[in-house]
Amino acid sequence: MRIPFTKMQGAGNDFVVLDETRARFGLGTAQYRFLADRHFGVGADQILTVRPSPAPGIDFEYVIHNADGAEVEQCGNGARCFARFVRDAGLTQKDAIRVQTRGGVIEPVLKADGRVTVNMGAPVFETERIPFTPGHIAARASGSWQQWPLLLAASGQDTAVLVAVVSMGNPHAVQLVNDVDTAPVLQQGPLIEHHPFFPNRVNAGFMQVQSRQQIRLRVFERGAGETLACGSGACAAVVAGIRLGLLEPQVDVQTHGGVLTIAWAGGNTPVMMTGPAATVFQGEIEIPNDFPNAS
């Protein structure tokens, strides 16, 4: 089977975008893994699929698969690319659209300067909705909020870290670090992702606060590993920093792939994310019947 695709990136977070507004390709987990594989496929952090509106008042359905082939609830950088794609492909003439994701409805808006602002919805803090199941472990008060201790077992030694836990439609555990360049992202990231307190796994964020209006961030994404940027991770980090009393309501987030601007007024108000979205190239790819097991 041969299918068309568009390769896109937002702040270095890269995607394969598939247009299923006319017909479904019928791909499964292995095929998504193949497309994401950087040796045998196109290569991407996530596969984004555009589908027709599933309900009145919604413009499109936005389906996200991680590089491991698993479907997930949300991808902020992908949402910006999604909005850019549907406009450039002539699927809509709107600058502002409403999109249904597995994690809820989001509202991307294309700006005159080429960037895209996405209403990511309000953050979720209730542990059962994240989901986060700490059992009898007690949270530690910090600022006007709390952090949770996680015990990580690595190389025969246990390491305890403190994380702030929040959902932006997908689960995030945000850890404060002194320097993201030396933070043990690749060592601790997989351990946090698969920690038993997170039944659906979790995205692990490592945040360095530079000022009340600027942070640096690295994210080890669930099912994708460390990426150059993570939009929902940037939102989660800023929300955590604000709740912990460390940040102002608008913050520039420096990632390896570029700068994202995150704004949150607190409470049950939505988090607004602004950043770039660009098409890299378009093409077609043959999905072989017997292809190598994508890694």
GROMACS .gro file of C-alpha atoms in nm, residues 35 97 192 232 255 268:
model
    6
   35LEU     CA    1   0.642   0.548   0.948
   97ILE     CA    2  -1.056   2.586   1.431
  192ILE     CA    3   0.980   0.817   3.549
  232SER     CA    4   0.213   1.999   2.621
  255THR     CA    5   1.377   2.408   2.428
  268ASN     CA    6  -0.971   2.674   3.559
   0.00000   0.00000   0.00000
